[in-house]
Amino acid sequence: MSFLNYLINGLSLGSVYAIIALGYTMVYGIAKMLNFAHGDIIMVGSYIVYSAMSMAGMHPAIAILIAMVGCMVLGVVTERVAYRPLRGASSSLAVLITAIGVSYLLQNIALLVFGADTKAFTSVINWKGITLFDGELQIRGTTIITIAVGLLVLFGLQAFIHRTKSGQAMLAVAQDRGAATLCGIDVNKTIAITFAIGSSLAAVAGVLFCSTYPTITPYIGSMPGIKAFVAAVFGGIGSIPGAMIGGLTLGVIEILSRTYISSQLSEAIVFAILIVVLLVKPTGLLGKRVMEKV
Amino acid sequence: MLNTIRRKYGFYIVIVLFWLLMTLLKSAGALSSHFASLLVPMTYYAIAAVALNLCVGILGELSIGHAGFMCIGAFSGAIFSLLTKEALPGALRFFLAFLVGIALAALFGFLIGIPVLRLKGDYLAIVTLAFGEIIKNILQAVYFGVDSKGVHLALDMTDFTLEPDGLTLIKGPQGVSGTPRDSSFTVGIIVLLLALVLVHHLMDSRDGRAIMAIRDNRIAAEATGIHVTRYKMLAFTLSAAIAGAAGVLFSHNVTTMTNITNYFNYNASIMLLVYVVLGGIGNINGSVVAAMILYLLPEMMRGLQRYRMLIYAIVLILMMLFNWSPALVEKRRKAVAWLKNKLPGRGKGVA
């Protein structure tokens, strides 16, 4: 029974990774860049919710809404100011390094505004959860809601991409930017929308992450960020169901290996599994194989 | 040809002059103790940047795990020095520690290279990141020591007991301590020069040309009969070995390696990548200059305290935009051409 408990905790952590990974994978698929600052958007989102709730005493729902809008604006602005000018640069490393610069910048702004000390985050979810099998299986409310939000985001995003015009534009830009431009798609606008969605999802992920692990520091974003990145690659970067599967798998592996193998080595195990998957399937679980042209 | 020779040897002379200047200033007492303590780190970060540039710029494969190779060099070199602290005289011991660190880093580079180099582009980058994190994670978790009964290795402190004559080498998260402080600015500069000579020589050799041919067009290179895997492995292993040398300098400078996460995680690898990109991808000398300046920059801004990393971040973003943005590059080119036309005596320049 405890195994089932760990499994559910793993799915909950995995849902958070999956939501972050969705942002990574969308940006990578459409803008073809590794956005290393994505993890720090999570941190910004958490701080916004923290300030709105603890300092301004707002209702959690309003706080989350503000965080989502705030992160959306932040994502779009960084894209406009720091990433867009580098589109078409002679090396793709240029925008990668700029993203690292943005990551440092966000961390240090947070450090100046909120200080280096750890802040206690009050969970936005007050529901105690459910008890099954005469108390043998206890599932926390946070866990259930995290998993539910994860699924909601996945289906919402799938519907958005396949049913709306902007979503179709995203697919077109991801497939062939030049051809998309010829079809009259505004590439800059499409990429901006991608950043907006990815960043507001990061805010949601931040709130869920901090509800499970209730502390905030200016650096909390980097580790879940890098793990979500791993999850995105694991599932096949650029693929939305892939990001979801990758995130959930990663969360479950992490919790189970932390419990049953070694708590210190859980990260090493996660990365080792990633390596094995990539060696067997070099484009990730659901990634598309790109044929090489001579 | 003459130009490249002048550029290459000119840079060696600049480094020697820099060494001379710093040594003179130091012996004259003109350097603050803080600045003097930065000299050795400057050399090992420059060496690590040269190593990474060999991988990113010459071989053309993005690695975000080079701090891991540095970590291996640092640990193996430090462990060797701890084991032979009494048995060998200082200089010989340090020299052998270098060989051990370089050899182990090269071995890991070779072993990791086998799977990694099968992948392409960003997938390759993420796997190097994964390997770097695994190395750091394992070295942070193990307890390792020797005593009269042999070698002991454990993952938990409670499983780790040594005989009274035992010597603890790696103490879990507390890492390695008691490494002799053998690194000096002079040694650092010598190793840096050796690394530069090695990489420059490689670039001018047949092997180096083959490696760069693979970078520029793998399929064309393959078609001309270049053994792609072999040359990729050569460059990657060599790059890991040089990073290992930087690691040996590191561990013999800090002497106590606790909390290695801060030194050898992916952020450290990314910092090396920043040095390489700002110094110029494929420009080996540029990496040295960029590493030294960018290492000093935040350290010299200590007076600004809380704002220094903020300023560093903004400078980094602005420099990237200025150097790489296609629109700005075009504007800069036009401005230079306009200036050339306006300046007297050079009026016939073509815009």
XYZ file of C-alpha atoms in Angstrom:
645
model
C 0.000 0.000 0.000
C 2.872 2.324 0.751
C 4.103 1.628 -2.752
C 0.824 2.980 -4.111
C 1.277 6.044 -1.946
C 4.740 6.682 -3.314
C 3.485 6.104 -6.816
C 0.795 8.745 -6.373
C 3.310 11.182 -4.888
C 5.503 10.494 -7.871
C 2.645 11.249 -10.242
C 2.019 14.494 -8.391
C 5.647 15.622 -8.661
C 5.614 14.361 -12.230
C 2.601 16.545 -13.025
C 4.547 19.608 -11.913
C 7.506 18.575 -14.064
C 5.123 17.925 -16.923
C 3.566 21.396 -16.753
C 7.030 22.983 -16.764
C 8.160 20.638 -19.507
C 5.210 21.700 -21.662
C 6.555 25.244 -21.610
C 10.038 24.037 -22.510
C 8.882 21.795 -25.269
C 6.573 24.370 -26.875
C 9.271 27.019 -26.929
C 11.802 24.541 -28.266
C 9.484 23.189 -30.904
C 8.401 26.598 -32.153
C 11.267 29.006 -31.492
C 14.017 26.310 -31.692
C 15.711 27.590 -28.573
C 16.542 26.124 -25.188
C 15.062 28.646 -22.792
C 17.242 28.238 -19.744
C 15.370 31.044 -18.003
C 12.132 29.042 -17.995
C 12.884 27.609 -14.548
C 13.269 31.097 -13.134
C 9.838 32.102 -14.391
C 8.552 29.420 -11.992
C 10.380 31.164 -9.192
C 8.942 34.560 -10.159
C 5.435 33.072 -10.246
C 5.868 31.609 -6.776
C 7.100 34.907 -5.368
C 4.152 36.768 -6.889
C 1.686 34.360 -5.282
C 3.623 34.546 -2.020
C 3.525 38.354 -1.951
C -0.092 38.570 -3.008
C -1.215 36.120 -0.347
C 1.091 36.767 2.605
C 1.615 40.488 2.186
C -1.525 41.736 0.490
C -3.770 39.071 1.986
C -5.476 38.226 -1.280
C -7.556 35.187 -2.030
C -5.424 32.340 -3.462
C -7.393 32.232 -6.704
C -6.797 35.934 -7.363
C -3.141 35.546 -6.376
C -2.667 32.729 -8.874
C -4.405 34.740 -11.574
C -2.105 37.706 -10.934
C 0.927 35.393 -11.022
C -0.175 33.903 -14.325
C -0.679 37.310 -15.899
C 2.565 38.576 -14.396
C 4.570 35.650 -15.725
C 2.859 35.907 -19.084
C 3.934 39.541 -19.387
C 7.435 38.652 -18.183
C 7.725 35.849 -20.732
C 6.555 38.021 -23.608
C 8.790 40.927 -22.604
C 11.934 38.797 -22.281
C 11.176 37.238 -25.642
C 10.737 40.652 -27.238
C 13.766 42.309 -25.629
C 16.316 39.534 -25.274
C 15.471 36.686 -27.655
C 13.815 38.181 -30.715
C 16.761 40.397 -31.720
C 18.906 37.274 -31.847
C 16.625 35.359 -34.172
C 18.657 34.564 -37.256
C 21.990 35.007 -35.460
C 24.827 33.055 -37.002
C 25.105 30.720 -34.014
C 22.237 29.188 -32.067
C 24.443 29.366 -28.989
C 23.938 33.136 -28.868
C 20.325 32.953 -27.731
C 21.180 30.117 -25.331
C 23.731 32.289 -23.546
C 21.310 35.224 -23.524
C 18.723 32.979 -21.874
C 21.330 32.133 -19.233
C 21.845 35.873 -18.757
C 18.095 36.344 -18.284
C 18.138 33.496 -15.763
C 20.899 35.199 -13.732
C 19.035 38.488 -14.013
C 15.742 37.120 -12.662
C 17.504 35.302 -9.820
C 19.369 38.403 -8.785
C 16.340 40.664 -8.984
C 14.517 38.214 -6.719
C 17.544 38.200 -4.427
C 17.452 41.991 -4.165
C 13.693 42.249 -3.690
C 13.061 39.296 -1.381
C 16.494 38.543 0.093
C 18.348 35.248 0.192
C 16.457 33.801 3.138
C 13.953 31.017 2.687
C 10.327 32.141 2.730
C 7.594 29.865 4.006
C 4.943 29.354 1.383
C 1.399 28.736 2.568
C -0.159 26.073 0.441
C -2.942 27.416 -1.733
C -4.806 24.136 -1.339
C -6.577 23.659 1.975
C -8.339 20.424 1.153
C -7.169 17.606 3.412
C -7.562 14.978 0.751
C -9.107 11.558 0.841
C -8.519 8.418 2.844
C -9.050 5.029 1.255
C -8.968 1.425 2.472
C -9.668 2.269 6.134
C -6.893 4.811 6.366
C -4.263 2.657 4.723
C -4.023 4.931 1.743
C -3.995 8.632 2.368
C -3.873 10.987 -0.553
C -3.251 14.634 0.175
C -5.468 17.238 -1.410
C -2.427 18.936 -2.920
C -1.495 15.699 -4.640
C -4.921 15.161 -6.155
C -5.258 18.741 -7.325
C -1.743 18.769 -8.783
C -2.463 15.677 -10.855
C -5.861 17.037 -11.911
C -4.377 20.375 -12.969
C -1.676 18.543 -14.904
C -4.250 16.586 -16.896
C -6.408 19.678 -17.407
C -3.452 21.606 -18.790
C -2.533 18.774 -21.134
C -6.021 18.431 -22.612
C -6.531 22.195 -22.706
C -3.287 22.672 -24.562
C -4.001 19.856 -27.007
C -7.410 21.378 -27.726
C -5.885 24.832 -28.165
C -3.255 23.616 -30.582
C -5.494 21.431 -32.688
C -8.721 23.432 -32.618
C -7.750 27.107 -32.805
C -6.174 29.164 -35.530
C -3.285 30.319 -33.329
C -2.628 26.726 -32.373
C -2.503 25.660 -35.990
C -0.162 28.574 -36.671
C 2.124 27.223 -33.943
C 2.222 23.821 -35.591
C 3.003 25.426 -38.924
C 5.827 27.565 -37.513
C 7.244 24.538 -35.710
C 7.279 22.550 -38.916
C 8.699 25.111 -41.319
C 9.150 28.733 -40.384
C 9.781 29.911 -43.917
C 6.758 28.167 -45.369
C 4.600 29.431 -42.507
C 5.635 33.001 -43.312
C 4.680 32.437 -46.934
C 1.233 31.288 -45.821
C 0.734 34.639 -44.140
C 1.390 33.497 -40.580
C 2.867 36.168 -38.340
C 5.839 34.230 -36.975
C 6.764 36.835 -34.366
C 3.222 36.911 -33.008
C 3.037 33.115 -32.907
C 6.294 32.859 -30.992
C 5.106 35.572 -28.583
C 1.904 33.584 -27.943
C 4.010 30.486 -27.300
C 6.067 32.341 -24.715
C 2.893 33.744 -23.141
C 1.334 30.296 -22.720
C 4.549 28.630 -21.595
C 5.274 31.315 -19.002
C 1.791 31.380 -17.519
C 1.955 27.591 -17.233
C 5.260 28.037 -15.411
C 3.433 30.216 -12.869
C 0.882 27.425 -12.321
C 3.707 24.907 -11.953
C 5.434 27.187 -9.454
C 2.329 27.416 -7.280
C 1.837 23.648 -7.352
C 5.511 22.960 -6.661
C 5.570 25.338 -3.709
C 2.326 23.894 -2.350
C 4.041 20.503 -2.195
C 7.453 21.740 -1.030
C 6.429 24.899 0.862
C 9.574 27.019 0.741
C 10.770 29.684 -1.692
C 14.274 30.942 -2.381
C 15.521 32.834 -5.452
C 17.031 29.596 -6.719
C 14.080 27.192 -6.424
C 13.377 27.373 -10.129
C 16.639 25.983 -11.390
C 16.440 22.337 -10.296
C 12.788 21.671 -11.272
C 13.554 23.656 -14.403
C 16.456 21.446 -15.401
C 14.515 18.295 -14.510
C 11.559 19.443 -16.570
C 13.971 20.045 -19.406
C 15.189 16.478 -18.987
C 11.547 15.356 -18.991
C 10.897 17.231 -22.216
C 13.903 15.610 -23.895
C 12.945 12.238 -22.442
C 9.484 12.417 -24.003
C 10.799 13.779 -27.272
C 11.353 17.517 -27.273
C 8.745 19.396 -29.290
C 6.029 16.847 -28.556
C 3.262 17.844 -26.130
C 2.079 14.358 -25.103
C 5.779 13.478 -24.920
C 6.393 16.237 -22.370
C 3.482 14.954 -20.285
C 4.681 11.340 -20.383
C 8.259 12.412 -19.771
C 7.292 14.556 -16.798
C 5.139 11.895 -15.150
C 7.751 9.164 -15.704
C 10.488 11.349 -14.308
C 8.476 12.234 -11.203
C 7.628 8.599 -10.495
C 11.225 7.450 -11.054
C 12.538 10.182 -8.802
C 10.193 9.432 -5.890
C 10.571 5.654 -6.181
C 14.354 5.724 -6.440
C 14.522 8.178 -3.565
C 12.448 5.794 -1.467
C 13.755 2.400 -2.458
C 17.310 2.904 -3.690
C 19.086 5.929 -2.324
C 17.980 9.429 -1.507
C 21.367 10.919 -2.420
C 21.583 9.156 -5.736
C 18.016 9.773 -6.938
C 19.171 12.560 -9.248
C 21.928 10.414 -10.709
C 19.381 7.660 -11.365
C 17.013 10.061 -13.118
C 19.806 11.281 -15.378
C 21.091 7.758 -16.004
C 17.650 6.653 -17.206
C 17.505 9.674 -19.505
C 20.817 8.635 -21.038
C 19.640 5.064 -21.586
C 16.402 6.252 -23.222
C 18.271 8.605 -25.535
C 20.713 5.894 -26.533
C 17.933 3.512 -27.426
C 15.763 6.175 -29.007
C 17.896 9.211 -29.853
C 14.952 11.569 -30.306
C 13.124 10.699 -27.081
C 10.040 8.567 -26.555
C 7.636 10.403 -28.865
C 10.081 12.556 -30.806
C 9.964 12.686 -34.552
C 12.886 11.293 -36.437
C 14.269 13.896 -38.786
C 15.835 12.495 -41.891
C 19.190 13.912 -42.740
C 19.554 15.472 -46.136
C 22.785 15.314 -48.043
C 50.761 31.776 -42.628
C 53.079 34.389 -41.166
C 50.034 36.110 -39.772
C 48.772 33.054 -37.940
C 52.217 32.387 -36.524
C 52.463 35.957 -35.321
C 48.994 35.790 -33.816
C 49.730 32.520 -32.053
C 53.163 33.266 -30.671
C 52.188 36.854 -29.983
C 49.537 35.562 -27.620
C 51.992 33.299 -25.821
C 54.214 36.323 -25.285
C 51.256 38.308 -23.951
C 50.545 35.549 -21.431
C 54.174 35.379 -20.345
C 54.224 39.171 -19.952
C 51.023 38.997 -17.939
C 52.638 36.369 -15.720
C 55.763 38.505 -15.326
C 53.766 41.606 -14.478
C 51.583 39.843 -11.914
C 54.550 38.075 -10.319
C 56.489 41.320 -10.043
C 53.504 43.185 -8.649
C 52.884 40.401 -6.186
C 56.453 40.272 -4.921
C 56.435 44.043 -4.638
C 53.344 43.744 -2.478
C 51.300 45.863 -4.866
C 48.483 43.326 -5.167
C 45.781 43.104 -2.562
C 45.534 39.674 -0.975
C 42.085 39.312 -2.500
C 43.362 39.969 -6.002
C 46.347 37.675 -5.482
C 43.993 34.880 -4.479
C 42.181 35.277 -7.805
C 45.244 34.613 -9.948
C 45.193 30.808 -9.725
C 41.423 30.502 -10.339
C 41.870 32.726 -13.375
C 44.326 30.246 -14.858
C 42.232 27.147 -14.232
C 39.077 28.695 -15.587
C 41.027 29.808 -18.646
C 42.304 26.241 -19.105
C 38.799 24.827 -18.695
C 37.489 27.357 -21.214
C 40.178 26.281 -23.705
C 39.097 22.670 -23.142
C 35.442 23.473 -23.707
C 36.220 25.546 -26.783
C 38.015 22.557 -28.241
C 34.741 20.663 -27.871
C 32.293 23.435 -28.821
C 34.298 25.497 -31.276
C 36.636 23.039 -32.973
C 34.629 19.840 -32.769
C 31.339 21.709 -32.996
C 29.480 19.738 -30.330
C 27.795 21.594 -27.491
C 28.747 20.195 -24.088
C 27.098 21.341 -20.856
C 28.965 18.839 -18.728
C 32.563 19.937 -18.760
C 32.511 20.813 -15.078
C 32.087 17.059 -14.579
C 35.447 16.361 -16.217
C 36.980 19.102 -14.104
C 35.416 17.390 -11.104
C 37.023 14.058 -11.993
C 40.422 15.675 -12.449
C 40.023 17.536 -9.171
C 39.056 14.467 -7.163
C 41.494 11.982 -8.661
C 44.391 14.436 -8.441
C 43.529 15.305 -4.842
C 43.190 11.648 -3.836
C 46.543 10.822 -5.412
C 48.181 13.670 -3.527
C 46.587 12.598 -0.249
C 47.838 9.037 -0.704
C 51.390 10.069 -1.539
C 51.621 13.092 0.736
C 54.487 11.636 2.770
C 55.994 9.318 0.208
C 56.860 11.759 -2.559
C 58.522 15.166 -2.704
C 56.190 18.065 -3.489
C 57.061 18.847 -7.088
C 57.138 15.245 -8.294
C 53.923 14.463 -6.435
C 52.146 17.411 -8.028
C 53.417 16.439 -11.473
C 52.170 12.878 -11.002
C 48.871 14.200 -9.620
C 48.458 16.070 -12.900
C 49.097 12.902 -14.868
C 46.587 10.969 -12.752
C 43.935 13.679 -13.011
C 44.416 14.098 -16.734
C 44.436 10.355 -17.358
C 41.237 9.737 -15.405
C 39.427 12.690 -16.945
C 40.509 11.447 -20.369
C 39.327 7.944 -19.549
C 35.914 9.257 -18.524
C 35.848 11.510 -21.554
C 36.503 8.471 -23.717
C 33.892 6.292 -21.983
C 31.252 9.030 -21.979
C 32.155 9.973 -25.532
C 31.246 6.533 -26.860
C 27.508 6.927 -26.231
C 27.353 10.735 -26.304
C 28.908 11.294 -29.696
C 26.315 9.078 -31.335
C 23.756 11.767 -30.608
C 23.321 15.094 -32.323
C 22.865 18.737 -31.414
C 20.778 19.538 -28.379
C 20.327 15.875 -27.485
C 24.077 15.563 -27.219
C 24.142 18.669 -25.033
C 21.534 17.348 -22.636
C 23.335 14.014 -22.281
C 26.610 15.735 -21.429
C 24.644 17.716 -18.856
C 23.248 14.451 -17.488
C 26.706 12.873 -17.250
C 28.100 15.945 -15.527
C 25.303 15.848 -12.958
C 25.745 12.105 -12.402
C 29.475 12.508 -11.741
C 28.828 15.334 -9.288
C 25.967 13.486 -7.626
C 27.930 10.265 -7.100
C 31.081 11.970 -5.850
C 28.957 13.909 -3.413
C 27.331 10.787 -2.028
C 30.189 8.306 -1.651
C 32.461 7.626 1.279
C 35.808 6.329 0.184
C 38.891 5.418 2.133
C 41.810 3.041 2.503
C 43.280 1.209 5.457
C 45.410 -1.863 6.102
C 42.533 -4.122 5.064
C 42.154 -2.552 1.657
C 39.834 -0.088 -0.026
C 36.490 0.873 1.479
C 33.583 2.329 -0.423
C 30.166 3.111 1.008
C 27.101 5.169 0.284
C 26.184 5.706 3.894
C 28.194 7.078 6.774
C 27.079 4.245 9.064
C 28.461 1.614 6.683
C 31.764 3.380 6.520
C 34.286 2.408 9.182
C 38.034 2.344 8.799
C 40.783 0.737 10.843
C 42.705 3.161 13.066
C 45.470 3.401 10.459
C 42.924 4.224 7.752
C 42.801 7.314 5.636
C 39.492 8.851 4.617
C 39.709 10.098 1.063
C 36.171 11.158 0.171
C 33.882 11.928 3.063
C 30.471 12.081 1.441
C 29.093 15.610 1.179
C 32.139 16.927 3.033
C 34.257 15.901 0.084
C 38.030 15.763 0.087
C 40.054 17.752 2.567
C 43.715 18.116 3.383
C 44.930 18.272 -0.205
C 48.360 19.928 -0.249
C 48.278 23.462 -1.586
C 50.536 22.822 -4.555
C 48.911 25.072 -7.143
C 50.532 28.373 -7.823
C 50.062 31.084 -10.417
C 53.276 30.028 -12.152
C 52.175 26.404 -12.463
C 48.769 27.566 -13.665
C 50.331 29.702 -16.392
C 52.623 26.849 -17.467
C 49.687 24.443 -17.755
C 47.680 27.086 -19.605
C 50.522 27.586 -22.093
C 50.874 23.841 -22.577
C 47.146 23.523 -23.205
C 47.270 26.382 -25.710
C 50.257 24.921 -27.554
C 48.544 21.550 -27.656
C 45.250 22.892 -29.029
C 46.905 25.255 -31.518
C 49.149 22.481 -32.709
C 46.168 20.192 -33.074
C 44.314 22.790 -35.117
C 47.206 23.094 -37.532
C 47.698 19.358 -37.827
C 46.110 16.858 -40.154
C 43.991 15.514 -37.274
C 42.760 18.985 -36.424
C 41.824 19.727 -40.012
C 39.865 16.486 -40.069
C 38.043 17.467 -36.869
C 37.143 20.886 -38.269
C 36.038 19.306 -41.514
C 33.610 17.135 -39.548
C 32.330 20.241 -37.767
C 31.734 22.100 -41.007
C 30.108 19.269 -42.900
C 30.001 15.813 -41.460
C 28.694 14.106 -44.543
C 31.223 15.722 -46.866
C 34.015 14.862 -44.439
C 32.866 11.271 -44.290
C 32.750 11.142 -48.067
C 36.400 12.193 -48.281
C 37.343 9.228 -46.134
C 37.616 10.857 -42.716
C 36.823 8.436 -39.906
C 34.184 10.607 -38.185
C 33.812 8.657 -34.937
C 37.553 8.360 -34.418
C 38.239 12.064 -34.795
C 35.222 13.032 -32.719
C 36.448 10.740 -29.946
C 39.940 12.170 -30.220
C 38.758 15.751 -29.804
C 36.276 14.946 -27.035
C 38.790 12.903 -25.029
C 41.453 15.558 -25.392
C 38.964 18.201 -24.320
C 38.058 16.164 -21.221
C 41.760 15.640 -20.433
C 42.489 19.375 -20.512
C 39.465 20.046 -18.315
C 40.877 17.415 -15.954
C 44.150 19.363 -15.734
C 42.142 22.450 -14.763
C 40.468 20.315 -12.090
C 43.817 19.241 -10.621
C 44.826 22.902 -10.326
C 41.463 23.590 -8.704
C 41.701 20.929 -6.002
C 45.302 21.799 -5.165
C 44.314 25.422 -4.804
C 41.212 25.229 -2.620
C 42.645 22.228 -0.635
C 39.245 21.514 0.942
C 36.499 20.482 -1.443
C 33.267 20.551 0.500
C 29.909 21.259 -1.041
C 31.163 20.562 -4.519
C 27.720 21.240 -5.957
C 28.592 24.894 -6.272
C 31.755 24.234 -8.221
C 30.862 21.349 -10.477
C 27.146 21.415 -11.239
C 25.647 22.345 -14.576
C 25.786 26.006 -13.642
C 29.564 25.736 -13.568
C 29.526 24.099 -16.991
C 27.279 26.868 -18.261
C 29.637 29.486 -16.861
C 32.442 27.891 -18.891
C 30.167 27.993 -21.921
C 29.596 31.722 -21.353
C 33.374 32.223 -21.399
C 33.644 30.295 -24.655
C 30.816 32.083 -26.428
C 31.877 35.562 -25.361
C 35.497 34.815 -26.210
C 34.448 33.625 -29.631
C 33.348 30.130 -30.588
C 36.410 28.428 -32.046
C 38.710 31.263 -30.996
C 41.012 29.596 -28.483
C 42.886 32.729 -27.452
C 39.584 34.546 -27.049
C 38.458 31.936 -24.515
C 41.496 32.648 -22.360
C 40.887 36.399 -22.368
C 37.138 36.045 -21.829
C 37.579 33.557 -18.986
C 40.058 35.798 -17.190
C 38.048 38.984 -17.613
C 34.675 37.437 -16.863
C 36.052 35.659 -13.814
C 37.549 38.893 -12.520
C 34.555 41.080 -13.362
C 32.161 39.961 -10.609
C 35.042 39.459 -8.189
C 36.253 43.011 -8.732
C 32.761 44.349 -8.192
C 32.620 43.028 -4.641
C 32.316 46.640 -3.518
C 28.924 46.763 -5.175
C 27.972 43.710 -3.132
C 24.401 42.761 -3.848
C 24.302 44.453 -7.212
C 27.316 42.788 -8.756
C 25.641 39.676 -10.127
C 22.740 41.806 -11.335
C 25.160 44.004 -13.259
C 26.980 40.927 -14.528
C 23.706 39.515 -15.870
C 22.783 42.761 -17.625
C 26.269 43.118 -19.107
C 26.085 39.524 -20.327
C 22.725 40.056 -22.060
C 23.796 43.362 -23.612
C 27.078 41.912 -24.850
C 25.279 38.992 -26.453
C 22.778 41.301 -28.149
C 25.512 43.643 -29.318
C 27.755 40.871 -30.628
C 25.231 38.555 -32.189
C 22.021 40.360 -33.122
C 21.869 40.323 -36.950
C 20.320 43.817 -37.020
C 23.008 45.294 -34.786
C 25.818 43.499 -36.587
C 24.599 45.023 -39.842
C 24.341 48.503 -38.309
C 27.829 48.173 -36.884
C 29.224 47.149 -40.249
C 27.585 50.155 -41.888
C 28.849 52.515 -39.197
C 32.388 51.241 -39.624
C 32.170 51.632 -43.397
C 30.784 55.156 -43.036
C 33.578 56.106 -40.651
C 36.176 54.740 -43.039
C 34.748 56.889 -45.824
C 34.704 60.010 -43.678
C 38.181 59.666 -42.242
C 40.738 61.668 -44.187
C 43.410 59.745 -46.015
C 41.355 56.572 -46.230
C 38.575 58.154 -48.255
C 38.489 55.637 -51.047
C 37.153 52.841 -48.891
C 34.242 50.867 -50.217
C 31.075 51.165 -48.200
